[in-house]
Amino acid sequence: LKISLNQLFVIIALTSAAAIALIITGIALSCYPKVEEPRFVYIFFTAF
């Protein structure tokens, strides 16, 4: 399995971006427990 440095960088960037997004989502949901999760997730994904 050969992976170029560019592909590796993209994979790392996407993984770290996903991890940061999950952390931010978790913080936001813990700060705003009244927020409806489905709507929040929908807004979150449409932001991208």
XYZ file of C-alpha atoms in Angstrom:
48
model
C 0.000 0.000 0.000
C 1.751 3.119 -1.247
C 0.516 6.475 -0.026
C 2.099 9.705 -1.204
C 2.936 12.459 1.265
C 0.160 14.621 -0.156
C -2.443 11.889 0.416
C -1.082 11.295 3.906
C -1.305 15.020 4.690
C -4.906 15.165 3.460
C -5.840 12.140 5.591
C -4.222 13.686 8.675
C -5.880 17.055 8.004
C -9.331 15.482 7.585
C -8.894 13.328 10.674
C -7.789 16.246 12.839
C -10.560 18.450 11.436
C -13.129 15.756 12.276
C -11.705 15.391 15.797
C -11.804 19.158 16.365
C -15.357 19.283 15.004
C -16.446 16.535 17.412
C -14.814 18.341 20.350
C -16.485 21.655 19.403
C -19.821 19.879 18.959
C -19.453 18.213 22.355
C -18.594 21.515 24.052
C -21.464 23.305 22.315
C -23.969 20.596 23.281
C -22.758 20.574 26.890
C -23.015 24.383 27.034
C -26.426 24.423 25.379
C -28.321 21.341 26.595
C -31.594 22.754 25.235
C -30.303 22.690 21.661
C -32.019 20.018 19.603
C -29.288 17.636 18.445
C -30.678 16.795 14.961
C -31.117 20.472 14.099
C -27.687 21.334 15.477
C -26.028 18.541 13.501
C -27.909 19.664 10.384
C -26.695 23.268 10.802
C -23.199 21.994 11.564
C -22.991 19.900 8.397
C -24.511 22.585 6.167
C -21.790 24.949 7.421
C -19.247 22.869 5.509
